Short mmCIF file of C-alpha atoms in Angstrom, two decimals:
data_model
loop_
_atom_site.label_atom_id
_atom_site.label_comp_id
_atom_site.label_asym_id
_atom_site.label_seq_id
_atom_site.Cartn_x
_atom_site.Cartn_y
_atom_site.Cartn_z
CA UNK D 28 110.90 155.42 103.92
CA UNK D 29 112.71 152.09 103.51
CA UNK D 30 114.03 151.05 100.11
CA UNK D 31 113.10 147.44 99.36
CA UNK D 32 114.00 144.86 96.72
CA UNK D 33 112.11 141.64 95.99
CA UNK D 34 113.83 138.41 94.90
CA UNK D 35 111.52 135.68 93.63
CA UNK D 36 107.95 136.82 92.85
CA UNK D 37 106.30 133.39 92.92
CA UNK D 38 103.32 132.12 94.91
CA UNK D 39 104.35 134.15 97.96
CA UNK D 40 106.74 136.68 96.45
CA UNK D 41 104.24 138.11 93.99
CA UNK D 42 101.88 138.94 96.84
CA UNK D 43 104.79 140.44 98.79
CA UNK D 44 105.76 142.47 95.73
CA UNK D 45 102.30 144.03 95.58
CA UNK D 46 102.49 144.61 99.34
CA UNK D 47 105.75 146.52 98.99
CA UNK D 48 104.34 148.61 96.15
CA UNK D 49 101.25 149.50 98.19
CA UNK D 50 102.95 150.06 101.56
CA UNK D 51 103.27 153.76 102.48
CA UNK D 52 106.57 153.30 104.32
CA UNK D 53 108.31 151.25 101.61
CA UNK D 54 109.75 152.02 98.18
CA UNK D 55 110.39 149.25 95.63
CA UNK D 56 113.82 149.67 94.01
CA UNK D 57 114.81 146.28 92.51
CA UNK D 58 113.20 143.02 91.38
CA UNK D 59 114.93 139.70 90.63
CA UNK D 60 113.06 136.89 88.88
CA UNK D 61 113.98 133.39 87.77
CA UNK D 62 111.65 132.73 84.82
CA UNK D 63 112.13 134.02 81.29
CA UNK D 64 108.42 134.89 81.18
CA UNK D 65 108.81 137.48 83.96
CA UNK D 66 112.18 138.95 82.95
CA UNK D 67 111.99 142.40 81.38
CA UNK D 68 108.48 143.13 82.67
CA UNK D 69 107.54 145.97 84.97
CA UNK D 70 106.81 144.99 88.58
CA UNK D 71 103.41 146.64 88.39
CA UNK D 72 102.51 144.66 85.29
CA UNK D 73 103.41 141.40 87.08
CA UNK D 74 100.97 142.38 89.82
CA UNK D 75 98.20 143.34 87.40
CA UNK D 76 98.43 147.07 88.13
CA UNK D 77 99.89 150.14 86.41
CA UNK D 78 103.67 150.18 85.79
CA UNK D 79 105.78 151.41 88.70
CA UNK D 80 109.10 151.89 86.90
CA UNK D 81 110.97 148.87 88.29
CA UNK D 82 111.81 146.26 85.65
CA UNK D 83 112.41 142.60 86.54
CA UNK D 84 115.82 141.12 85.83
CA UNK D 85 117.31 137.63 86.09
CA UNK D 86 120.69 139.06 87.10
CA UNK D 87 120.94 139.83 90.83
CA UNK D 88 124.06 141.98 90.35
CA UNK D 89 122.16 145.27 90.32
CA UNK D 90 120.21 144.31 93.44
CA UNK D 91 123.40 143.31 95.27
CA UNK D 92 125.12 146.54 94.27
CA UNK D 93 122.06 148.71 94.82
CA UNK D 94 120.94 150.79 97.78
CA UNK D 95 118.04 148.71 99.10
CA UNK D 96 117.70 148.72 102.88
CA UNK D 97 116.00 145.31 102.82
CA UNK D 98 115.37 142.43 100.46
CA UNK D 99 112.28 140.23 100.47
CA UNK D 100 113.70 136.83 99.49
CA UNK D 101 110.81 134.58 98.49
CA UNK D 102 112.38 132.24 95.93
CA UNK D 103 111.27 128.61 96.21
CA UNK D 104 113.75 126.61 98.28
CA UNK D 105 112.11 123.28 99.11
CA UNK D 106 114.56 121.38 96.91
CA UNK D 107 117.39 123.96 96.95
CA UNK D 108 117.93 125.16 100.53
CA UNK D 109 121.72 125.39 100.12
CA UNK D 110 121.38 127.58 97.02
CA UNK D 111 118.79 129.79 98.71
CA UNK D 112 121.02 130.23 101.74
CA UNK D 113 123.93 131.14 99.45
CA UNK D 114 121.73 133.78 97.77
CA UNK D 115 120.75 135.24 101.14
CA UNK D 116 124.36 135.20 102.38
CA UNK D 117 125.34 137.35 99.39
CA UNK D 118 122.55 139.80 100.17
CA UNK D 119 123.51 140.08 103.85
CA UNK D 120 127.21 140.54 103.06
CA UNK D 121 126.18 143.42 100.82
CA UNK D 122 124.74 145.22 103.83
CA UNK D 123 121.06 144.57 103.16
CA UNK D 124 118.58 143.21 105.69
CA UNK D 125 116.67 140.10 104.61
CA UNK D 126 113.11 139.03 105.32
CA UNK D 127 112.22 135.64 103.89
CA UNK D 128 109.80 132.72 103.84
CA UNK D 129 111.91 130.37 101.74
CA UNK D 130 113.86 128.10 104.13
CA UNK D 131 111.12 127.23 106.59
CA UNK D 132 113.22 125.97 109.55
CA UNK D 133 114.93 129.36 109.85
CA UNK D 134 111.88 130.83 111.60
CA UNK D 135 113.78 129.88 114.76
CA UNK D 136 117.50 129.84 113.96
CA UNK D 137 118.44 128.49 117.40
CA UNK D 138 116.60 125.27 116.51
CA UNK D 139 118.49 124.71 113.24
CA UNK D 140 121.79 122.94 112.61
CA UNK D 141 124.74 125.34 112.64
CA UNK D 142 125.72 124.24 109.14
CA UNK D 143 122.72 126.21 107.89
CA UNK D 144 122.83 129.14 110.28
CA UNK D 145 126.55 129.91 110.67
CA UNK D 146 127.03 131.30 107.13
CA UNK D 147 123.95 133.50 107.54
CA UNK D 148 124.99 134.71 110.99
CA UNK D 149 128.53 135.52 109.86
CA UNK D 150 127.25 137.35 106.78
CA UNK D 151 124.70 139.35 108.77
CA UNK D 152 127.26 140.44 111.33
CA UNK D 153 129.77 141.30 108.62
CA UNK D 154 127.16 143.38 106.81
CA UNK D 155 125.81 144.95 110.00
CA UNK D 156 122.27 143.81 109.12
CA UNK D 157 119.54 141.42 110.24
CA UNK D 158 117.93 138.25 108.90
CA UNK D 159 114.35 137.18 109.64
CA UNK D 160 112.27 134.29 108.31
CA UNK D 161 108.52 134.31 108.76
CA UNK D 162 105.30 133.11 107.15
CA UNK D 163 101.77 132.15 108.13
CA UNK D 164 102.22 128.48 109.01
CA UNK D 165 105.67 128.51 110.42
CA UNK D 166 106.22 132.05 111.56
CA UNK D 167 102.79 133.04 112.79
CA UNK D 168 99.89 130.59 113.09
CA UNK D 169 102.00 127.80 114.60
CA UNK D 170 104.12 129.85 116.99
CA UNK D 171 103.38 133.58 117.34
CA UNK D 172 99.62 133.08 117.73
CA UNK D 173 99.86 130.36 120.42
CA UNK D 174 102.59 132.31 122.22
CA UNK D 175 100.35 135.38 122.28
CA UNK D 176 97.56 133.28 123.78
CA UNK D 177 99.96 131.81 126.33
CA UNK D 178 100.27 135.28 127.83
CA UNK D 179 96.85 134.98 129.48
CA UNK D 180 97.58 131.59 131.07
CA UNK D 181 98.00 130.79 134.73
CA UNK D 182 99.22 127.22 134.09
CA UNK D 183 100.14 125.60 130.76
CA UNK D 184 99.98 121.82 130.49
CA UNK D 185 100.19 121.48 126.71
CA UNK D 186 99.95 123.45 123.46
CA UNK D 187 98.60 121.94 120.26
CA UNK D 188 98.42 123.71 116.90
CA UNK D 189 96.56 122.09 114.01
CA UNK D 190 96.76 123.20 110.40
CA UNK D 191 93.72 121.99 108.40
CA UNK D 192 94.03 123.02 104.76
CA UNK D 193 92.83 121.95 101.36
CA UNK D 194 95.73 122.43 98.91
CA UNK D 195 93.57 122.16 95.78
CA UNK D 196 94.32 125.74 94.71
CA UNK D 197 97.93 126.01 95.86
CA UNK D 198 99.64 127.36 92.71
CA UNK D 199 103.01 125.60 93.09
CA UNK D 200 102.19 122.35 91.31
CA UNK D 201 105.68 120.94 91.85
CA UNK D 202 105.23 121.32 95.61
CA UNK D 203 101.76 119.75 95.62
CA UNK D 204 102.22 116.88 93.19
CA UNK D 205 105.93 116.10 93.46
CA UNK D 206 107.17 117.21 96.89
CA UNK D 207 103.97 116.35 98.80
CA UNK D 208 103.15 113.47 96.45
CA UNK D 209 99.44 114.18 95.91
CA UNK D 210 98.03 112.38 92.87
CA UNK D 211 100.87 109.85 93.06
CA UNK D 212 100.59 106.15 93.97
CA UNK D 213 101.27 105.30 97.63
CA UNK D 214 104.65 103.79 96.76
CA UNK D 215 105.87 107.06 95.21
CA UNK D 216 108.75 108.36 97.38
CA UNK D 217 107.32 111.80 98.08
CA UNK D 218 110.00 114.11 99.44
CA UNK D 219 107.82 115.52 102.23
CA UNK D 220 106.81 112.06 103.43
CA UNK D 221 110.37 110.80 103.95
CA UNK D 222 111.32 110.11 107.58
CA UNK D 223 112.78 113.18 109.27
CA UNK D 224 111.72 115.75 106.67
CA UNK D 225 108.81 117.10 108.68
CA UNK D 226 111.00 117.30 111.77
CA UNK D 227 113.61 119.22 109.77
CA UNK D 228 111.06 121.68 108.42
CA UNK D 229 108.77 122.22 111.40
CA UNK D 230 110.80 121.01 114.38
CA UNK D 231 112.17 124.53 115.01
CA UNK D 232 108.58 125.72 115.50
CA UNK D 233 108.28 123.41 118.52
CA UNK D 234 111.57 124.73 119.86
CA UNK D 235 110.36 128.32 119.40
CA UNK D 236 107.16 127.55 121.30
CA UNK D 237 109.20 126.03 124.09
CA UNK D 238 111.67 128.92 124.19
CA UNK D 239 108.79 131.39 124.25
CA UNK D 240 107.41 129.90 127.46
CA UNK D 241 110.81 129.25 129.04
CA UNK D 242 111.29 125.48 128.71
CA UNK D 243 113.35 123.12 126.54
CA UNK D 244 112.22 120.14 124.50
CA UNK D 245 113.85 116.79 125.33
CA UNK D 246 113.04 115.09 122.05
CA UNK D 247 110.58 115.15 119.14
CA UNK D 248 108.50 112.29 117.77
CA UNK D 249 107.30 112.34 114.15
CA UNK D 250 104.33 110.56 112.60
CA UNK D 251 103.21 110.74 108.94
CA UNK D 252 100.00 109.20 107.57
CA UNK D 253 98.76 109.24 103.97
CA UNK D 254 95.35 108.29 102.55
CA UNK D 255 94.56 107.31 98.96
CA UNK D 256 91.45 108.60 97.20
CA UNK D 257 88.66 106.04 96.83
CA UNK D 258 87.27 107.91 93.81
CA UNK D 259 88.82 110.11 91.14
CA UNK D 260 88.23 113.86 91.27
CA UNK D 261 89.46 117.06 89.66
CA UNK D 262 90.91 120.09 91.41
CA UNK D 263 91.65 123.59 90.05
CA UNK D 264 95.32 122.57 89.70
CA UNK D 265 95.13 118.94 88.56
CA UNK D 266 93.55 115.49 88.65
CA UNK D 267 93.58 113.07 91.58
CA UNK D 268 92.98 109.53 90.33
CA UNK D 269 91.41 106.84 92.48
CA UNK D 270 94.11 104.95 94.35
CA UNK D 271 96.52 107.89 94.45
CA UNK D 272 97.33 109.99 97.50
CA UNK D 273 94.68 112.58 98.33
CA UNK D 274 95.41 113.48 101.95
CA UNK D 275 98.40 113.57 104.29
CA UNK D 276 98.74 114.15 108.02
CA UNK D 277 102.08 114.98 109.60
CA UNK D 278 102.35 115.29 113.37
CA UNK D 279 105.27 116.37 115.53
CA UNK D 280 105.18 115.95 119.30
CA UNK D 281 107.71 117.70 121.51
CA UNK D 282 108.36 116.22 124.96
CA UNK D 283 109.34 118.20 128.04
CA UNK D 284 110.47 116.17 131.06
CA UNK D 285 109.07 113.06 129.38
CA UNK D 286 105.61 114.58 128.86
CA UNK D 287 103.99 115.37 125.48
CA UNK D 288 103.81 119.16 125.76
CA UNK D 289 103.91 120.75 122.29
CA UNK D 290 102.21 119.34 119.19
CA UNK D 291 102.16 120.61 115.60
CA UNK D 292 99.62 118.69 113.54
CA UNK D 293 99.35 119.30 109.77
CA UNK D 294 96.26 117.92 108.04
CA UNK D 295 96.52 118.47 104.29
CA UNK D 296 93.81 117.45 101.84
CA UNK D 297 93.11 117.80 98.14
CA UNK D 298 89.36 117.49 98.72
CA UNK D 299 87.32 118.46 101.78
CA UNK D 300 85.79 114.98 101.95
CA UNK D 301 89.12 113.17 102.23
CA UNK D 302 90.07 111.57 105.59
CA UNK D 303 86.87 112.73 107.33
CA UNK D 304 88.01 111.34 110.69
CA UNK D 305 91.00 113.71 110.77
CA UNK D 306 90.52 117.22 112.24
CA UNK D 307 88.27 119.47 110.18
CA UNK D 308 88.11 123.28 110.26
CA UNK D 309 85.01 125.13 111.41
CA UNK D 310 84.75 127.85 108.80
CA UNK D 311 82.47 130.85 108.36
CA UNK D 312 83.72 131.95 104.91
CA UNK D 313 82.46 129.61 102.21
CA UNK D 314 85.08 128.40 99.69
CA UNK D 315 85.29 129.87 96.23
CA UNK D 316 83.26 127.96 93.61
CA UNK D 317 85.13 127.22 90.39
CA UNK D 318 81.98 126.09 88.60
CA UNK D 319 82.81 122.50 87.60
CA UNK D 320 82.23 120.67 90.83
CA UNK D 321 85.47 121.97 92.33
CA UNK D 322 85.90 124.54 95.06
CA UNK D 323 88.90 126.26 96.57
CA UNK D 324 88.57 124.19 99.72
CA UNK D 325 88.47 124.89 103.42
CA UNK D 326 91.30 125.97 105.66
CA UNK D 327 91.99 127.17 109.19
CA UNK D 328 94.37 126.89 112.12
CA UNK D 329 93.33 125.69 115.55
CA UNK D 330 95.24 126.46 118.75
CA UNK D 331 94.41 124.39 121.82
CA UNK D 332 96.05 125.16 125.15
CA UNK D 333 95.34 122.84 128.04
CA UNK D 334 95.85 124.34 131.49
CA UNK D 335 94.29 127.07 133.55
CA UNK D 336 92.43 128.43 131.74
CA UNK D 337 92.10 125.97 128.85
CA UNK D 338 91.72 127.73 125.50
CA UNK D 339 90.49 127.05 121.98
CA UNK D 340 91.15 129.47 119.12
CA UNK D 341 90.24 128.90 115.46
CA UNK D 342 92.02 131.22 113.04
CA UNK D 343 90.46 131.51 109.58
CA UNK D 344 91.57 133.69 106.69
CA UNK D 345 90.40 133.90 103.08
CA UNK D 346 90.79 136.16 100.08
CA UNK D 347 88.11 136.06 97.38
CA UNK D 348 86.64 133.12 99.36
CA UNK D 349 89.89 131.15 98.87
CA UNK D 350 91.38 130.01 102.17
CA UNK D 351 94.69 128.99 100.61
CA UNK D 352 95.10 132.37 98.93
CA UNK D 353 94.15 134.04 102.20
CA UNK D 354 96.90 132.14 104.02
CA UNK D 355 99.47 133.08 101.40
CA UNK D 356 98.28 136.68 101.53
CA UNK D 357 98.77 136.70 105.29
CA UNK D 358 102.21 135.09 105.15
CA UNK D 359 103.51 137.42 102.46
CA UNK D 360 102.04 140.46 104.21
CA UNK D 361 103.73 139.53 107.47
CA UNK D 362 107.07 139.55 105.64
CA UNK D 363 106.38 143.01 104.24
CA UNK D 364 105.02 144.48 107.48
CA UNK D 365 108.05 143.20 109.42
CA UNK D 366 110.55 145.11 107.25
CA UNK D 367 110.75 148.30 109.35
CA UNK D 368 111.26 146.34 112.59
CA UNK D 369 113.89 144.10 111.00
CA UNK D 370 115.77 147.10 109.60
CA UNK D 371 115.82 148.68 113.06
CA UNK D 372 116.77 145.47 114.94
CA UNK D 373 120.20 144.42 116.14
CA UNK D 374 122.42 142.78 113.50
CA UNK D 375 122.29 138.99 113.32
CA UNK D 376 119.71 136.22 113.02
CA UNK D 377 116.27 137.00 114.40
CA UNK D 378 113.13 135.12 115.31
CA UNK D 379 109.72 136.45 116.28
CA UNK D 380 110.94 136.38 119.89
CA UNK D 381 113.46 139.13 119.04
CA UNK D 382 111.03 141.58 117.42
CA UNK D 383 108.31 143.87 118.75
CA UNK D 384 104.67 143.24 117.91
CA UNK D 385 104.26 143.49 114.13
CA UNK D 386 101.11 145.45 113.31
CA UNK D 387 99.45 146.79 110.18
CA UNK D 388 100.68 150.33 110.76
CA UNK D 389 99.84 152.56 107.82
CA UNK D 390 97.52 150.04 106.17
CA UNK D 391 94.10 151.43 107.09
CA UNK D 392 92.49 152.39 103.78
CA UNK D 393 90.09 151.10 101.17
CA UNK D 394 91.18 147.92 99.38
CA UNK D 395 93.26 149.10 96.36
CA UNK D 396 91.57 147.07 93.63
CA UNK D 397 91.50 143.29 93.18
CA UNK D 398 93.89 141.23 95.28
CA UNK D 399 96.96 139.91 93.44
CA UNK D 400 96.01 136.30 92.67
CA UNK D 401 99.26 134.45 92.06
CA UNK D 402 97.40 131.52 90.49
CA UNK D 403 97.53 133.40 87.18
CA UNK D 404 101.31 133.81 87.13
#
């Protein structure tokens, strides 16, 4: 049994919190929150289940001094990566393993500037513990899944991974409307659309793909396109007015020996009808209907490997007919399910290339009640 603490039960962390509570090989021992509304509440109550005897606190001192074997760090870090890294350094120095989804580039530490990784590496080695960042987008669908498929290749010419998601139900409104700039006029300086930001966030995924098949990327090209809505429409999280941004496509291309070899293509919409000429998912699970002309939207990942043999794989996930919630459920669950392997790994910074196959060991059972829907928190 591994003792586990959770830091940051937000859109991903709340799902991870429920995963820790339910997992037969894990015991929840501490919970750190940022909001006043969650402080002082039992972890079970936050998940919509019976109390479990662990009360949320805004002071991390007890977690840092406690006896947790691992900490799930899921605090939002899009606009505070330095602060998040400082938090995780303190956890590692205290001798606790860390699994996280917060600082996206760290899925492949070897592809990240040393200014970000050196403090984490030094803290992990000093504490004799390991650090692992994962997720569903970076951390599984964009790298682990295509690498698994590459294992049945004879020749690989190129690998392309396309994310096609409707963000209409993504619960982090600041990320959707401020960082991504949806619902804002085209001239709004959206953080995610600034030159170099996509390369910073997802460039390490290309380097992990390359490392996984034994090559190195020469350079990366970035392209960002945005499309304004021709008509106004409502979503479950907000209003998109005509003339404001309703879709964005961000593409990274990694070159090997001057040839476009690895591509990560992110197609993000606020309505399924936006940018119809961009890649669309082929789904079998119909989106959730919210009853006022709005649905949860469609979402899937597509892996395309050109070579011998050429391959096409469409990966779809949904929870309660919500593809976005399904993706968050998968990303948070991968964090939780990786905890035993991370605790048993060598000290230092890890990527998926350093760990064994992460499976759902111990999870075969009836679904334990309604899924934790973080939209309500």
